[in-house]
PDB file of C-alpha atoms in Angstrom:
ATOM      1  CA  MET A   1     -33.233  -4.313  56.628  1.00 47.00           C
ATOM      2  CA  SER A   2     -30.258  -5.036  58.855  1.00 52.00           C
ATOM      3  CA  SER A   3     -27.849  -6.101  56.115  1.00 71.00           C
ATOM      4  CA  ASP A   4     -24.502  -4.321  56.157  1.00 81.00           C
ATOM      5  CA  PHE A   5     -24.424  -2.703  52.731  1.00 83.00           C
ATOM      6  CA  SER A   6     -21.029  -1.192  53.479  1.00 83.00           C
ATOM      7  CA  ASP A   7     -19.782  -4.707  52.713  1.00 83.00           C
ATOM      8  CA  ASN A   8     -19.291  -4.701  48.942  1.00 85.00           C
ATOM      9  CA  ASP A   9     -20.226  -8.361  48.463  1.00 84.00           C
ATOM     10  CA  ILE A  10     -23.457  -7.967  50.409  1.00 87.00           C
ATOM     11  CA  LEU A  11     -24.339  -4.806  48.510  1.00 86.00           C
ATOM     12  CA  VAL A  12     -23.843  -6.516  45.138  1.00 86.00           C
ATOM     13  CA  LYS A  13     -25.829  -9.547  46.297  1.00 88.00           C
ATOM     14  CA  TYR A  14     -28.861  -7.529  47.346  1.00 88.00           C
ATOM     15  CA  LEU A  15     -28.699  -5.256  44.309  1.00 87.00           C
ATOM     16  CA  LYS A  16     -28.854  -8.321  42.074  1.00 87.00           C
ATOM     17  CA  LEU A  17     -31.860  -9.536  44.069  1.00 86.00           C
ATOM     18  CA  GLY A  18     -33.592  -6.219  43.411  1.00 85.00           C
ATOM     19  CA  HIS A  19     -33.745  -5.019  47.017  1.00 86.00           C
ATOM     20  CA  GLU A  20     -34.675  -1.336  46.993  1.00 87.00           C
ATOM     21  CA  ASP A  21     -32.915  -0.771  50.342  1.00 88.00           C
ATOM     22  CA  ALA A  22     -29.614  -1.710  48.686  1.00 87.00           C
ATOM     23  CA  TYR A  23     -30.305   0.737  45.855  1.00 88.00           C
ATOM     24  CA  ALA A  24     -31.265   3.444  48.353  1.00 89.00           C
ATOM     25  CA  TYR A  25     -27.964   2.867  50.151  1.00 89.00           C
ATOM     26  CA  LEU A  26     -26.148   3.187  46.847  1.00 88.00           C
ATOM     27  CA  MET A  27     -27.868   6.503  46.115  1.00 88.00           C
ATOM     28  CA  ASP A  28     -27.367   7.877  49.622  1.00 90.00           C
ATOM     29  CA  HIS A  29     -23.724   6.877  49.790  1.00 89.00           C
ATOM     30  CA  TYR A  30     -22.504   7.710  46.290  1.00 90.00           C
ATOM     31  CA  TYR A  31     -24.843  10.154  44.534  1.00 90.00           C
ATOM     32  CA  GLU A  32     -23.358  13.419  45.853  1.00 90.00           C
ATOM     33  CA  LYS A  33     -19.783  12.140  45.591  1.00 89.00           C
ATOM     34  CA  LEU A  34     -20.303  11.081  41.990  1.00 90.00           C
ATOM     35  CA  CYS A  35     -21.903  14.430  41.121  1.00 90.00           C
ATOM     36  CA  VAL A  36     -18.849  16.212  42.482  1.00 89.00           C
ATOM     37  CA  TYR A  37     -16.595  13.902  40.474  1.00 87.00           C
ATOM     38  CA  ALA A  38     -18.653  14.353  37.294  1.00 88.00           C
ATOM     39  CA  LYS A  39     -18.662  18.136  37.746  1.00 87.00           C
ATOM     40  CA  SER A  40     -14.867  18.088  38.045  1.00 84.00           C
ATOM     41  CA  LEU A  41     -14.799  16.468  34.598  1.00 81.00           C
ATOM     42  CA  CYS A  42     -17.443  18.389  32.670  1.00 79.00           C
ATOM     43  CA  LYS A  43     -17.525  21.706  34.610  1.00 79.00           C
ATOM     44  CA  ASP A  44     -21.330  21.740  34.282  1.00 79.00           C
ATOM     45  CA  VAL A  45     -23.504  21.084  37.328  1.00 82.00           C
ATOM     46  CA  TYR A  46     -26.605  20.161  35.298  1.00 81.00           C
ATOM     47  CA  LEU A  47     -24.762  17.831  32.944  1.00 82.00           C
ATOM     48  CA  SER A  48     -22.966  16.210  35.892  1.00 86.00           C
ATOM     49  CA  GLU A  49     -26.299  15.435  37.574  1.00 88.00           C
ATOM     50  CA  ASP A  50     -27.675  14.062  34.320  1.00 87.00           C
ATOM     51  CA  ILE A  51     -24.637  11.809  33.911  1.00 89.00           C
ATOM     52  CA  VAL A  52     -24.944  10.432  37.439  1.00 91.00           C
ATOM     53  CA  GLN A  53     -28.699   9.893  37.161  1.00 89.00           C
ATOM     54  CA  ASN A  54     -28.175   7.956  33.936  1.00 88.00           C
ATOM     55  CA  ILE A  55     -25.533   5.799  35.607  1.00 90.00           C
ATOM     56  CA  PHE A  56     -27.778   4.927  38.538  1.00 90.00           C
ATOM     57  CA  MET A  57     -30.660   4.040  36.232  1.00 89.00           C
ATOM     58  CA  ARG A  58     -28.390   1.760  34.223  1.00 87.00           C
ATOM     59  CA  VAL A  59     -27.090   0.097  37.365  1.00 87.00           C
ATOM     60  CA  TRP A  60     -30.627  -0.644  38.541  1.00 87.00           C
ATOM     61  CA  GLU A  61     -31.887  -1.799  35.166  1.00 86.00           C
ATOM     62  CA  GLY A  62     -28.811  -3.973  34.630  1.00 84.00           C
ATOM     63  CA  ARG A  63     -28.428  -5.100  38.243  1.00 85.00           C
ATOM     64  CA  GLN A  64     -28.771  -8.798  37.424  1.00 83.00           C
ATOM     65  CA  LYS A  65     -25.658  -8.552  35.249  1.00 83.00           C
ATOM     66  CA  LEU A  66     -23.492  -7.310  38.132  1.00 81.00           C
ATOM     67  CA  LYS A  67     -20.634  -9.668  38.852  1.00 81.00           C
ATOM     68  CA  ASP A  68     -20.111 -10.895  42.383  1.00 77.00           C
ATOM     69  CA  ASN A  69     -16.535  -9.653  42.477  1.00 77.00           C
ATOM     70  CA  TYR A  70     -17.422  -6.119  41.270  1.00 75.00           C
ATOM     71  CA  SER A  71     -16.084  -3.255  43.338  1.00 85.00           C
ATOM     72  CA  VAL A  72     -19.216  -1.106  43.343  1.00 86.00           C
ATOM     73  CA  LYS A  73     -17.252   2.065  44.070  1.00 86.00           C
ATOM     74  CA  ASN A  74     -14.785   1.509  41.232  1.00 86.00           C
ATOM     75  CA  TYR A  75     -17.582   0.477  38.882  1.00 86.00           C
ATOM     76  CA  LEU A  76     -19.571   3.653  39.564  1.00 89.00           C
ATOM     77  CA  TYR A  77     -16.628   6.008  39.165  1.00 89.00           C
ATOM     78  CA  GLN A  78     -15.484   4.272  35.980  1.00 87.00           C
ATOM     79  CA  SER A  79     -19.035   4.425  34.612  1.00 88.00           C
ATOM     80  CA  VAL A  80     -19.223   8.161  35.284  1.00 88.00           C
ATOM     81  CA  TYR A  81     -15.901   8.685  33.521  1.00 86.00           C
ATOM     82  CA  ASN A  82     -17.005   6.599  30.527  1.00 85.00           C
ATOM     83  CA  GLU A  83     -20.284   8.501  30.309  1.00 86.00           C
ATOM     84  CA  PHE A  84     -18.406  11.812  30.412  1.00 82.00           C
ATOM     85  CA  ILE A  85     -16.204  10.687  27.516  1.00 77.00           C
ATOM     86  CA  ASN A  86     -19.282   9.627  25.545  1.00 78.00           C
ATOM     87  CA  GLN A  87     -20.974  12.965  26.230  1.00 73.00           C
ATOM     88  CA  TYR A  88     -17.830  14.852  25.218  1.00 68.00           C
ATOM     89  CA  ARG A  89     -17.607  12.979  21.920  1.00 67.00           C
ATOM     90  CA  LYS A  90     -21.298  13.499  21.218  1.00 66.00           C
ATOM     91  CA  LYS A  91     -21.034  17.214  21.984  1.00 63.00           C
ATOM     92  CA  ALA A  92     -18.156  17.598  19.531  1.00 59.00           C
ATOM     93  CA  HIS A  93     -20.116  15.633  16.949  1.00 55.00           C
ATOM     94  CA  LEU A  94     -23.282  17.657  17.535  1.00 51.00           C
ATOM     95  CA  LEU A  95     -21.454  20.950  17.052  1.00 55.00           C
ATOM     96  CA  ASN A  96     -20.387  19.785  13.605  1.00 59.00           C
ATOM     97  CA  LEU A  97     -23.831  18.349  12.942  1.00 54.00           C
ATOM     98  CA  GLU A  98     -25.482  21.628  13.946  1.00 58.00           C
ATOM     99  CA  LYS A  99     -23.354  23.520  11.411  1.00 61.00           C
ATOM    100  CA  GLU A 100     -24.365  21.006   8.752  1.00 57.00           C
ATOM    101  CA  TYR A 101     -28.062  21.379   9.615  1.00 55.00           C
ATOM    102  CA  ILE A 102     -27.883  25.168   9.522  1.00 55.00           C
ATOM    103  CA  ASN A 103     -26.184  25.123   6.111  1.00 58.00           C
ATOM    104  CA  THR A 104     -28.757  22.664   4.773  1.00 55.00           C
ATOM    105  CA  LEU A 105     -31.626  24.675   6.213  1.00 55.00           C
ATOM    106  CA  ASN A 106     -30.325  27.845   4.603  1.00 56.00           C
ATOM    107  CA  THR A 107     -30.165  26.023   1.279  1.00 56.00           C
ATOM    108  CA  ILE A 108     -33.762  24.865   1.646  1.00 52.00           C
ATOM    109  CA  LEU A 109     -34.936  28.362   2.503  1.00 51.00           C
ATOM    110  CA  GLU A 110     -33.190  29.671  -0.601  1.00 52.00           C
ATOM    111  CA  GLU A 111     -34.327  26.944  -2.999  1.00 49.00           C
ATOM    112  CA  GLU A 112     -37.678  25.680  -1.714  1.00 50.00           C
ATOM    113  CA  ASP A 113     -41.050  27.282  -2.195  1.00 52.00           C
ATOM    114  CA  THR A 114     -41.925  28.829   1.167  1.00 55.00           C
ATOM    115  CA  HIS A 115     -45.451  27.439   0.785  1.00 62.00           C
ATOM    116  CA  GLU A 116     -44.025  23.915   0.529  1.00 64.00           C
ATOM    117  CA  LEU A 117     -41.928  24.490   3.628  1.00 65.00           C
ATOM    118  CA  ALA A 118     -44.986  25.751   5.495  1.00 69.00           C
ATOM    119  CA  ARG A 119     -46.943  22.703   4.315  1.00 73.00           C
ATOM    120  CA  LEU A 120     -44.292  20.324   5.664  1.00 75.00           C
ATOM    121  CA  ILE A 121     -44.172  22.101   9.023  1.00 76.00           C
ATOM    122  CA  THR A 122     -47.965  21.920   9.296  1.00 81.00           C
ATOM    123  CA  LEU A 123     -47.856  18.227   8.388  1.00 82.00           C
ATOM    124  CA  VAL A 124     -45.263  17.474  11.074  1.00 82.00           C
ATOM    125  CA  LYS A 125     -47.271  19.408  13.688  1.00 85.00           C
ATOM    126  CA  GLN A 126     -50.359  17.381  12.808  1.00 86.00           C
ATOM    127  CA  GLU A 127     -48.473  14.100  13.042  1.00 86.00           C
ATOM    128  CA  ILE A 128     -47.112  15.066  16.471  1.00 87.00           C
ATOM    129  CA  GLN A 129     -50.672  15.671  17.675  1.00 89.00           C
ATOM    130  CA  HIS A 130     -51.756  12.273  16.312  1.00 89.00           C
ATOM    131  CA  LEU A 131     -49.036  10.312  18.121  1.00 91.00           C
ATOM    132  CA  PRO A 132     -50.145   7.785  20.783  1.00 91.00           C
ATOM    133  CA  PRO A 133     -50.660   9.663  24.086  1.00 91.00           C
ATOM    134  CA  LYS A 134     -47.555   8.462  25.959  1.00 91.00           C
ATOM    135  CA  CYS A 135     -45.417   8.730  22.834  1.00 92.00           C
ATOM    136  CA  LYS A 136     -46.667  12.280  22.224  1.00 91.00           C
ATOM    137  CA  GLU A 137     -46.055  13.327  25.827  1.00 92.00           C
ATOM    138  CA  ILE A 138     -42.450  12.091  25.781  1.00 92.00           C
ATOM    139  CA  PHE A 139     -41.748  13.609  22.357  1.00 88.00           C
ATOM    140  CA  ILE A 140     -43.039  17.039  23.419  1.00 87.00           C
ATOM    141  CA  MET A 141     -41.105  16.944  26.688  1.00 89.00           C
ATOM    142  CA  GLY A 142     -37.924  16.183  24.787  1.00 85.00           C
ATOM    143  CA  LYS A 143     -38.355  18.463  21.776  1.00 79.00           C
ATOM    144  CA  GLU A 144     -40.455  21.440  22.917  1.00 76.00           C
ATOM    145  CA  GLU A 145     -39.306  21.549  26.539  1.00 77.00           C
ATOM    146  CA  GLY A 146     -35.752  20.365  25.822  1.00 77.00           C
ATOM    147  CA  LEU A 147     -35.635  17.815  28.668  1.00 83.00           C
ATOM    148  CA  THR A 148     -33.019  15.075  28.573  1.00 83.00           C
ATOM    149  CA  TYR A 149     -34.037  11.415  28.459  1.00 82.00           C
ATOM    150  CA  GLY A 150     -32.945  11.088  32.090  1.00 84.00           C
ATOM    151  CA  GLU A 151     -35.095  14.044  33.160  1.00 86.00           C
ATOM    152  CA  ILE A 152     -38.115  12.679  31.284  1.00 90.00           C
ATOM    153  CA  ALA A 153     -37.664   9.240  32.849  1.00 88.00           C
ATOM    154  CA  GLU A 154     -37.443  10.718  36.352  1.00 88.00           C
ATOM    155  CA  HIS A 155     -40.412  13.051  35.825  1.00 88.00           C
ATOM    156  CA  LEU A 156     -42.696  10.299  34.472  1.00 91.00           C
ATOM    157  CA  GLY A 157     -41.405   7.531  36.725  1.00 90.00           C
ATOM    158  CA  ILE A 158     -40.404   5.293  33.825  1.00 90.00           C
ATOM    159  CA  SER A 159     -37.142   3.734  32.672  1.00 88.00           C
ATOM    160  CA  PHE A 160     -34.534   5.457  30.541  1.00 85.00           C
ATOM    161  CA  ARG A 161     -34.980   2.684  27.959  1.00 85.00           C
ATOM    162  CA  THR A 162     -38.730   3.326  27.759  1.00 90.00           C
ATOM    163  CA  VAL A 163     -38.057   6.980  26.947  1.00 90.00           C
ATOM    164  CA  GLU A 164     -35.587   5.960  24.222  1.00 86.00           C
ATOM    165  CA  ASN A 165     -38.062   3.494  22.723  1.00 89.00           C
ATOM    166  CA  GLN A 166     -40.978   5.945  22.751  1.00 91.00           C
ATOM    167  CA  MET A 167     -38.872   8.731  21.234  1.00 87.00           C
ATOM    168  CA  SER A 168     -37.644   6.385  18.503  1.00 88.00           C
ATOM    169  CA  LYS A 169     -41.234   5.320  17.846  1.00 90.00           C
ATOM    170  CA  ALA A 170     -42.329   8.955  17.527  1.00 88.00           C
ATOM    171  CA  PHE A 171     -39.607   9.750  14.993  1.00 84.00           C
ATOM    172  CA  SER A 172     -40.470   6.624  13.001  1.00 87.00           C
ATOM    173  CA  ILE A 173     -44.187   7.487  12.835  1.00 86.00           C
ATOM    174  CA  ILE A 174     -43.607  11.102  11.832  1.00 84.00           C
ATOM    175  CA  ARG A 175     -40.947  10.186   9.281  1.00 82.00           C
ATOM    176  CA  GLU A 176     -43.413   7.935   7.433  1.00 82.00           C
ATOM    177  CA  LYS A 177     -45.484  11.030   6.635  1.00 73.00           C
ATOM    178  CA  ALA A 178     -42.839  13.759   6.386  1.00 71.00           C
ATOM    179  CA  GLY A 179     -40.216  11.826   4.440  1.00 71.00           C
ATOM    180  CA  GLU A 180     -36.490  12.458   4.118  1.00 67.00           C
ATOM    181  CA  LYS A 181     -36.633  16.137   5.077  1.00 65.00           C
ATOM    182  CA  LEU A 182     -38.004  15.406   8.550  1.00 70.00           C
ATOM    183  CA  ASP A 183     -34.726  16.053  10.398  1.00 67.00           C
ATOM    184  CA  ILE A 184     -34.357  19.485   8.825  1.00 65.00           C
ATOM    185  CA  ILE A 185     -37.999  20.387   9.478  1.00 70.00           C
ATOM    186  CA  LEU A 186     -37.704  19.335  13.135  1.00 71.00           C
ATOM    187  CA  TYR A 187     -34.517  21.354  13.457  1.00 65.00           C
ATOM    188  CA  PHE A 188     -36.367  24.338  12.013  1.00 63.00           C
ATOM    189  CA  MET A 189     -39.166  23.828  14.559  1.00 66.00           C
ATOM    190  CA  PHE A 190     -37.223  22.882  17.686  1.00 66.00           C
ATOM    191  CA  GLY A 191     -33.601  23.882  17.118  1.00 58.00           C
ATOM    192  CA  LYS A 192     -30.707  21.901  18.546  1.00 49.00           C
ATOM    193  CA  HIS A 193     -32.952  19.831  20.876  1.00 48.00           C
ATOM    194  CA  VAL A 194     -33.654  17.547  17.930  1.00 49.00           C
ATOM    195  CA  LEU A 195     -29.991  16.820  17.200  1.00 47.00           C
ATOM    196  CA  SER A 196     -29.197  14.752  20.283  1.00 47.00           C
ATOM    197  CA  ALA A 197     -32.247  12.525  19.752  1.00 46.00           C
ATOM    198  CA  ASN A 198     -31.373  11.829  16.130  1.00 45.00           C
ATOM    199  CA  HIS A 199     -27.746  11.140  17.042  1.00 44.00           C
ATOM    200  CA  LYS A 200     -28.788   8.822  19.876  1.00 46.00           C
ATOM    201  CA  MET A 201     -30.988   6.715  17.606  1.00 46.00           C
ATOM    202  CA  LYS A 202     -28.218   6.356  15.036  1.00 43.00           C
ATOM    203  CA  ASP A 203     -25.546   5.227  17.567  1.00 45.00           C
TER     204      ASP A 203
END
């Protein structure tokens, strides 16, 4: 395609039309720069890449909502900053939530029959195995392997929203069987990987 994507108006126009060449230009021109910017904010190379990947997925999925007078550069940098702030707030929240889970788990271990705890863990494991195939695959990648939603989406070639929906579906199915103690049982099984998913679904 011969279009001059360095022209902001042309870039926005072709992004809205769903032209992959425009998206490829966006990635080629801004990905590394945005990763550097994100890393300057969060001081974490892996988190910075995750932030930028999430931003690009949202831009593509929401491309039809782009306004003609958008400055793509400003929009991308502002989006990265906003995502960093959201991640920072979630991290602070999750640290407090993790303390709460640990305290609750200790209480359960002290008060509950260990056989009942073992029964619940077995039940949850069985329900995970009985999940629909795609739902099960995404749940295991997120909980056992600890991959982020962005990493799962990239690995499976699906949208970020699809990962969110499938993960939410998995939690809903398992919770029907395991009841109100599901979050604590999952934390016992998978550790802090389960916290971010629960927090995300409650936002």
